[in-house]
Coordinates of C-alpha atoms and ligand atoms in Angstrom, one line a residue:
P1 CA 83.9 102.8 89.2
G2 CA 85.2 105.4 91.6
S3 CA 83.4 108.3 92.1
A4 CA 83.7 111.8 89.5
P5 CA 86.8 113.4 92.3
E6 CA 88.6 110.2 92.1
T7 CA 88.8 109.6 88.8
H8 CA 89.4 113.6 88.3
A9 CA 92.2 112.6 90.8
Q10 CA 93.6 109.8 88.9
R11 CA 93.9 111.5 85.5
L12 CA 96.1 114.4 87.3
K13 CA 98.1 111.5 88.7
Y14 CA 98.8 109.9 85.7
V15 CA 98.9 113.5 83.4
S16 CA 101.5 114.9 86.1
L17 CA 103.5 111.7 85.9
A18 CA 103.7 111.6 82.2
V19 CA 104.5 115.4 81.8
L20 CA 107.3 114.5 84.6
V21 CA 108.8 112.1 81.9
V22 CA 108.6 114.7 79.4
Q23 CA 110.0 117.4 80.9
N24 CA 113.0 115.8 83.0
A25 CA 113.7 114.4 79.6
S26 CA 114.0 117.8 78.2
L27 CA 116.1 118.8 81.1
I28 CA 118.4 116.1 80.7
L29 CA 118.9 117.1 77.0
S30 CA 119.3 120.8 77.7
I31 CA 122.1 120.6 80.7
R32 CA 123.8 118.1 78.1
Y33 CA 123.6 120.8 75.3
V34 CA 124.3 123.7 78.0
R35 CA 127.4 121.9 79.2
T36 CA 129.2 121.0 76.0
L37 CA 129.0 125.1 74.7
P38 CA 132.2 126.5 74.8
G39 CA 132.9 129.8 76.9
D40 CA 132.4 131.5 80.3
R41 CA 130.4 129.0 82.9
F42 CA 127.8 130.9 84.6
L43 CA 127.0 130.3 88.4
S44 CA 125.4 127.3 89.8
T45 CA 125.0 128.8 92.9
S46 CA 122.8 131.8 90.8
A47 CA 120.7 129.1 89.1
V48 CA 119.4 127.8 91.6
V49 CA 118.4 130.9 93.3
I50 CA 116.9 132.4 90.6
A51 CA 114.9 129.0 90.1
E52 CA 113.7 129.3 93.8
L53 CA 112.3 133.1 92.8
L54 CA 110.7 131.6 90.2
K55 CA 108.8 128.8 92.0
L56 CA 108.2 131.3 94.2
T57 CA 106.5 134.1 91.8
T58 CA 104.7 131.3 89.9
C59 CA 103.3 130.1 93.4
G60 CA 102.4 133.4 94.6
L61 CA 100.7 134.5 91.4
I62 CA 98.7 131.2 91.0
L63 CA 97.4 131.8 94.8
L64 CA 96.4 135.7 93.7
L65 CA 94.6 134.5 90.7
G66 CA 93.0 131.4 92.0
Q67 CA 92.7 131.7 95.7
S68 CA 92.2 135.2 96.1
R69 CA 90.3 135.8 92.5
G70 CA 93.2 138.4 92.1
N71 CA 92.1 140.8 95.2
I72 CA 95.5 141.8 95.8
R73 CA 94.3 142.7 99.7
E74 CA 92.4 139.3 100.3
W75 CA 96.1 137.9 98.7
L76 CA 97.9 139.7 101.6
R77 CA 95.9 138.3 103.9
F78 CA 95.6 135.0 102.9
L79 CA 99.7 134.8 103.1
Y80 CA 100.2 136.4 106.2
N81 CA 97.7 133.7 107.8
A82 CA 99.7 130.8 106.0
L83 CA 103.2 131.8 106.8
I84 CA 103.2 133.8 109.8
T85 CA 100.0 132.8 111.7
E86 CA 100.6 129.4 111.1
Y87 CA 104.0 129.5 111.3
R88 CA 104.6 126.4 112.7
D89 CA 103.6 125.0 109.3
T90 CA 106.3 127.4 107.6
L91 CA 108.7 126.2 109.6
K92 CA 108.2 122.7 108.8
L93 CA 109.2 123.5 105.6
A94 CA 112.3 124.5 106.5
V95 CA 113.5 121.2 106.9
P96 CA 112.6 119.9 102.9
S97 CA 114.0 123.7 102.0
L98 CA 117.4 123.5 103.6
I99 CA 117.9 120.0 102.3
Y100 CA 117.0 120.6 98.6
T101 CA 119.1 123.9 98.8
L102 CA 122.0 121.7 99.6
Q103 CA 121.0 118.8 97.1
N104 CA 120.3 121.0 93.6
N105 CA 123.9 122.8 95.1
L106 CA 125.7 119.2 95.3
Q107 CA 124.2 118.2 92.5
Y108 CA 126.1 120.9 90.3
I109 CA 129.2 119.4 92.1
A110 CA 128.9 116.1 91.2
I111 CA 127.4 116.6 87.7
S112 CA 131.3 118.7 87.0
N113 CA 132.9 115.8 89.0
L114 CA 131.9 112.9 87.4
P115 CA 131.0 111.5 83.7
A116 CA 127.6 112.3 83.3
A117 CA 126.5 108.8 83.1
T118 CA 128.1 107.9 86.0
F119 CA 126.2 110.5 87.8
Q120 CA 122.9 109.3 86.2
V121 CA 123.6 105.8 87.5
T122 CA 124.7 106.5 90.8
Y123 CA 121.8 109.4 91.7
Q124 CA 119.4 106.5 90.6
L125 CA 120.0 104.9 93.8
K126 CA 117.3 107.5 95.6
I127 CA 114.9 104.9 93.6
L128 CA 116.1 102.7 96.8
T129 CA 116.5 105.4 99.7
T130 CA 112.9 106.8 98.3
A131 CA 111.6 103.4 98.5
I132 CA 112.9 103.1 102.1
F133 CA 111.9 106.2 103.3
S134 CA 108.7 105.7 102.3
V135 CA 108.4 102.4 104.0
L136 CA 109.8 104.3 107.2
M137 CA 107.9 107.4 107.5
L138 CA 104.7 107.0 105.7
R139 CA 104.6 103.2 106.6
T140 CA 104.2 102.4 103.1
S141 CA 104.2 98.6 102.4
L142 CA 105.6 97.1 99.7
S143 CA 105.2 93.5 98.4
R144 CA 108.3 91.7 98.1
V145 CA 107.3 91.6 93.7
Q146 CA 107.3 95.5 93.9
W147 CA 110.5 95.7 95.9
L148 CA 111.9 93.2 92.9
S149 CA 110.9 95.7 90.2
L150 CA 112.8 98.9 91.8
L151 CA 115.8 96.8 92.0
L152 CA 114.9 95.9 87.9
L153 CA 114.1 99.7 87.6
F154 CA 117.5 100.6 89.4
A155 CA 119.7 97.7 87.1
G156 CA 117.7 98.9 84.2
V157 CA 118.9 102.5 84.6
A158 CA 122.4 101.2 85.0
T159 CA 122.5 99.3 81.9
V160 CA 121.1 102.4 79.6
Q161 CA 123.8 104.7 81.5
V162 CA 126.8 102.5 81.1
Q163 CA 126.1 101.4 77.8
Q164 CA 125.9 105.4 77.0
Q165 CA 129.5 105.7 78.7
Q166 CA 130.9 103.2 76.3
Q167 CA 129.6 105.0 73.4
Q168 CA 130.9 108.7 75.1
Q169 CA 134.3 107.0 75.7
Q170 CA 134.9 106.1 72.2
H171 CA 134.2 109.8 71.4
L172 CA 136.2 111.6 74.7
A173 CA 139.6 111.6 75.7
G174 CA 141.1 112.6 79.4
G175 CA 138.7 113.9 81.9
G176 CA 140.2 117.6 83.0
E177 CA 140.6 118.8 86.6
Q178 CA 137.4 116.2 88.0
N179 CA 137.4 115.4 91.2
Y180 CA 136.1 111.8 91.2
L181 CA 135.5 111.3 94.9
A182 CA 134.4 114.6 96.0
G183 CA 131.6 114.0 93.0
L184 CA 130.9 110.6 94.3
A185 CA 130.4 112.0 97.6
A186 CA 128.0 114.4 96.2
V187 CA 126.1 112.1 94.7
I188 CA 125.5 109.9 97.6
V189 CA 124.5 112.5 99.8
S190 CA 121.9 113.9 97.3
C191 CA 120.5 110.4 96.8
L192 CA 120.1 110.6 101.0
S193 CA 118.8 113.5 100.8
S194 CA 116.4 113.2 97.7
G195 CA 114.5 110.3 99.7
F196 CA 114.4 111.8 102.9
A197 CA 113.5 115.4 101.8
G198 CA 110.6 113.9 99.0
V199 CA 108.9 112.2 101.4
Y200 CA 108.9 114.5 104.2
F201 CA 107.4 116.6 102.0
E202 CA 104.4 114.0 101.0
R203 CA 103.8 113.6 104.5
I204 CA 103.3 117.4 104.9
L205 CA 101.5 117.6 102.0
K206 CA 99.5 114.9 102.3
G207 CA 99.0 114.9 106.0
T208 CA 98.0 118.7 106.7
S209 CA 95.3 120.5 104.8
G210 CA 97.1 123.7 103.1
S211 CA 97.3 123.6 99.5
V212 CA 100.6 122.2 97.1
W213 CA 101.1 126.0 96.5
V214 CA 101.1 127.6 99.8
R215 CA 103.9 124.5 100.5
N216 CA 105.6 125.5 98.1
V217 CA 105.5 129.4 98.9
Q218 CA 106.7 128.0 102.0
L219 CA 109.8 125.9 100.8
G220 CA 110.5 128.6 98.2
I221 CA 110.6 131.1 100.8
F222 CA 113.8 129.3 102.9
G223 CA 114.8 128.2 99.5
A224 CA 115.5 131.4 98.3
L225 CA 117.0 132.8 101.5
L226 CA 119.4 129.8 102.0
G227 CA 120.5 129.5 98.0
T228 CA 121.3 133.2 98.5
L229 CA 123.6 132.5 101.5
G230 CA 125.2 129.6 99.8
M231 CA 125.7 131.8 96.6
F232 CA 127.5 134.6 98.6
W233 CA 129.1 132.4 100.3
K234 CA 131.0 130.4 97.4
D235 CA 130.9 133.3 94.9
W236 CA 130.9 136.6 96.6
E237 CA 133.9 137.5 94.6
T238 CA 132.4 136.7 91.4
V239 CA 128.8 138.0 91.8
R240 CA 130.8 141.5 92.8
E241 CA 132.6 141.5 89.9
R242 CA 130.5 140.2 87.3
G243 CA 127.2 140.3 88.5
L244 CA 124.3 137.6 89.4
L245 CA 123.7 136.7 85.8
F246 CA 127.4 136.4 84.4
A247 CA 126.9 134.4 81.8
Y248 CA 123.3 133.3 81.7
T249 CA 122.7 133.0 77.6
P250 CA 119.2 132.3 76.6
M251 CA 120.0 128.1 76.8
V252 CA 121.2 128.4 80.1
W253 CA 117.7 130.6 81.7
A254 CA 115.7 127.9 79.1
V255 CA 117.5 125.4 82.1
V256 CA 116.4 127.2 85.0
L257 CA 113.3 128.0 83.8
N258 CA 113.3 123.9 83.1
Q259 CA 114.6 123.7 86.5
A260 CA 111.9 125.6 88.0
F261 CA 109.0 124.5 86.2
G262 CA 110.1 121.2 87.1
G263 CA 110.3 121.6 91.0
L264 CA 106.5 122.7 90.9
L265 CA 105.9 119.2 88.8
V266 CA 107.4 117.2 91.3
A267 CA 105.2 118.8 93.8
L268 CA 102.4 118.3 91.8
V269 CA 103.2 114.8 91.1
V270 CA 103.9 114.0 95.0
K271 CA 100.3 115.3 95.6
Y272 CA 98.5 113.2 92.9
A273 CA 101.0 110.0 92.8
D274 CA 103.9 109.4 95.3
N275 CA 107.5 109.7 95.5
I276 CA 107.9 106.1 94.6
L277 CA 106.4 106.6 90.9
K278 CA 107.7 109.4 90.6
G279 CA 111.2 107.4 90.7
F280 CA 109.4 105.0 87.8
A281 CA 109.0 108.4 85.9
T282 CA 111.6 110.1 86.0
S283 CA 113.7 106.3 84.9
L284 CA 111.5 106.3 81.9
S285 CA 112.4 109.8 81.4
I286 CA 115.9 109.2 81.0
V287 CA 115.4 105.7 78.6
V288 CA 113.1 108.7 76.9
S289 CA 116.2 111.5 76.6
T290 CA 118.7 108.7 75.1
V291 CA 116.5 108.1 72.5
A292 CA 116.0 111.6 71.7
S293 CA 120.1 112.0 71.4
T294 CA 119.9 109.3 69.3
H295 CA 118.5 111.8 66.5
L296 CA 119.8 115.0 68.0
F297 CA 123.3 113.9 68.8
G298 CA 124.0 111.0 66.9
F299 CA 124.3 108.3 69.6
H300 CA 123.0 105.0 68.2
V301 CA 121.0 102.3 70.4
D302 CA 122.8 99.1 70.8
P303 CA 121.8 95.8 72.3
L304 CA 123.0 96.7 75.9
F305 CA 120.8 99.9 75.4
A306 CA 117.8 98.0 74.4
L307 CA 118.3 95.4 77.3
G308 CA 118.4 98.5 79.7
A309 CA 114.9 99.6 78.8
S310 CA 113.3 97.0 78.4
M311 CA 114.2 96.1 82.2
V312 CA 113.1 99.7 82.9
I313 CA 109.6 99.1 80.9
G314 CA 109.1 96.2 82.7
A315 CA 109.9 97.4 86.3
V316 CA 107.1 99.7 85.5
Y317 CA 105.3 97.1 84.3
I318 CA 105.4 94.6 87.3
Y319 CA 105.3 97.7 89.8
S320 CA 102.0 98.5 88.8
L321 CA 100.5 94.4 88.7
P322 CA 97.4 94.6 90.9
R323 CA 98.6 94.0 94.4
G324 CA 95.7 92.3 96.4
S325 CA 96.3 93.3 99.7
A326 CA 100.0 94.2 99.8
W327 CA 98.9 98.0 100.5
A328 CA 98.8 98.8 104.1
P329 CA 95.8 101.6 104.5
P330 CA 96.8 105.1 104.0
P331 CA 98.6 106.1 107.2
S332 CA 96.3 108.2 109.4
S333 CA 98.5 110.4 111.8
L334 CA 100.6 112.3 109.3
A335 CA 100.0 116.0 111.0
S336 CA 102.7 115.3 113.3
Ligands
LIG1 O1 116.0 114.5 92.7 P1 115.1 114.5 93.2 O2 113.9 114.5 92.5 O3 115.0 114.7 94.6 O4 114.5 116.6 93.0 C1 113.8 116.8 93.7 C2 114.2 118.4 93.1 O5 112.6 119.1 93.0 C3 115.1 119.5 93.7 O6 115.5 120.2 92.9 C4 113.6 120.3 94.4 O7 114.0 121.5 94.6 C5 112.3 119.9 94.1 N1 111.4 120.6 94.5 C6 110.5 121.5 94.3 N2 109.3 121.6 95.2 C7 108.9 120.4 95.7 C8 109.5 119.1 95.4 C9 110.7 119.4 95.3 O8 110.9 122.8 93.7 N3 107.6 120.9 96.3

């Protein structure tokens, strides 16, 4: 049996993964709900900025209450040191931050131009991009069986989504003014960026000593700045005329809060588990949210769904089988 801290970290790993499954499922359901409501559309660029600001404030507060025990002076000194004295570390976080900001905006473009199920299927390619970047950048070594389980995972999620799409096409006719190619390009760039930024963040988090909260403050500062630039660039007219929080209903707030909370959760999952396991958690959450839709929106589960869900669950099982010496020792020289 492992030492006490090891067991503790082990527990955090599974708790964070389980919470991610539930959070992601609820995010999918709430976005789906908010998008089916009639009326004005909120600005997605402002949603990205607000979510960044929420994350930034939360991490700042956690550092104030935890690290600095409520002492504001000590907190300011700590932040000055972490953000400015150690400016090289701060600058390193500009890379994933830029990519995530781009990705968070691209996702809204993709969701608006593709049928929801097509978006979900294609976005699952990030399972494979993440694995490839983990191998390249973290020198993670995957056994052949694990590669196969990743393919099975992708195929399973795709099956679930295809089944949903078939059901939806029976209910909906006509796609409105959607640009399929733009949507597809957005989702493919998102997959590459998700894999790269996720693994880059993991490398910084596990290879240097700063806490996950400090790293997220650094990430959030750039994210808020870049997101604001993007918002003014794309939606300046609307923001000026109708305000930043135009068409923010309570449900939109719920989505934004959920997204901010989800971002922090992703950081914890990357700390206690890794990006590849994160992929399994989000795939499971697609199955969970589809089952929940059955009750909430009247979907019914058919054999194709059952097949896809079994593939996802089978993939989780196969991936986590004991793997002898397939794992490389943890990379030692990460802090480049
Ligand atoms: O789809 P994917 O898993 O790549 O999405 C990751 C999400 O988590 C992005 O929206 C990103 O902004 C957020 N994130 C975060 N803080 C981190 C890592 C990711 O807010 N440390």
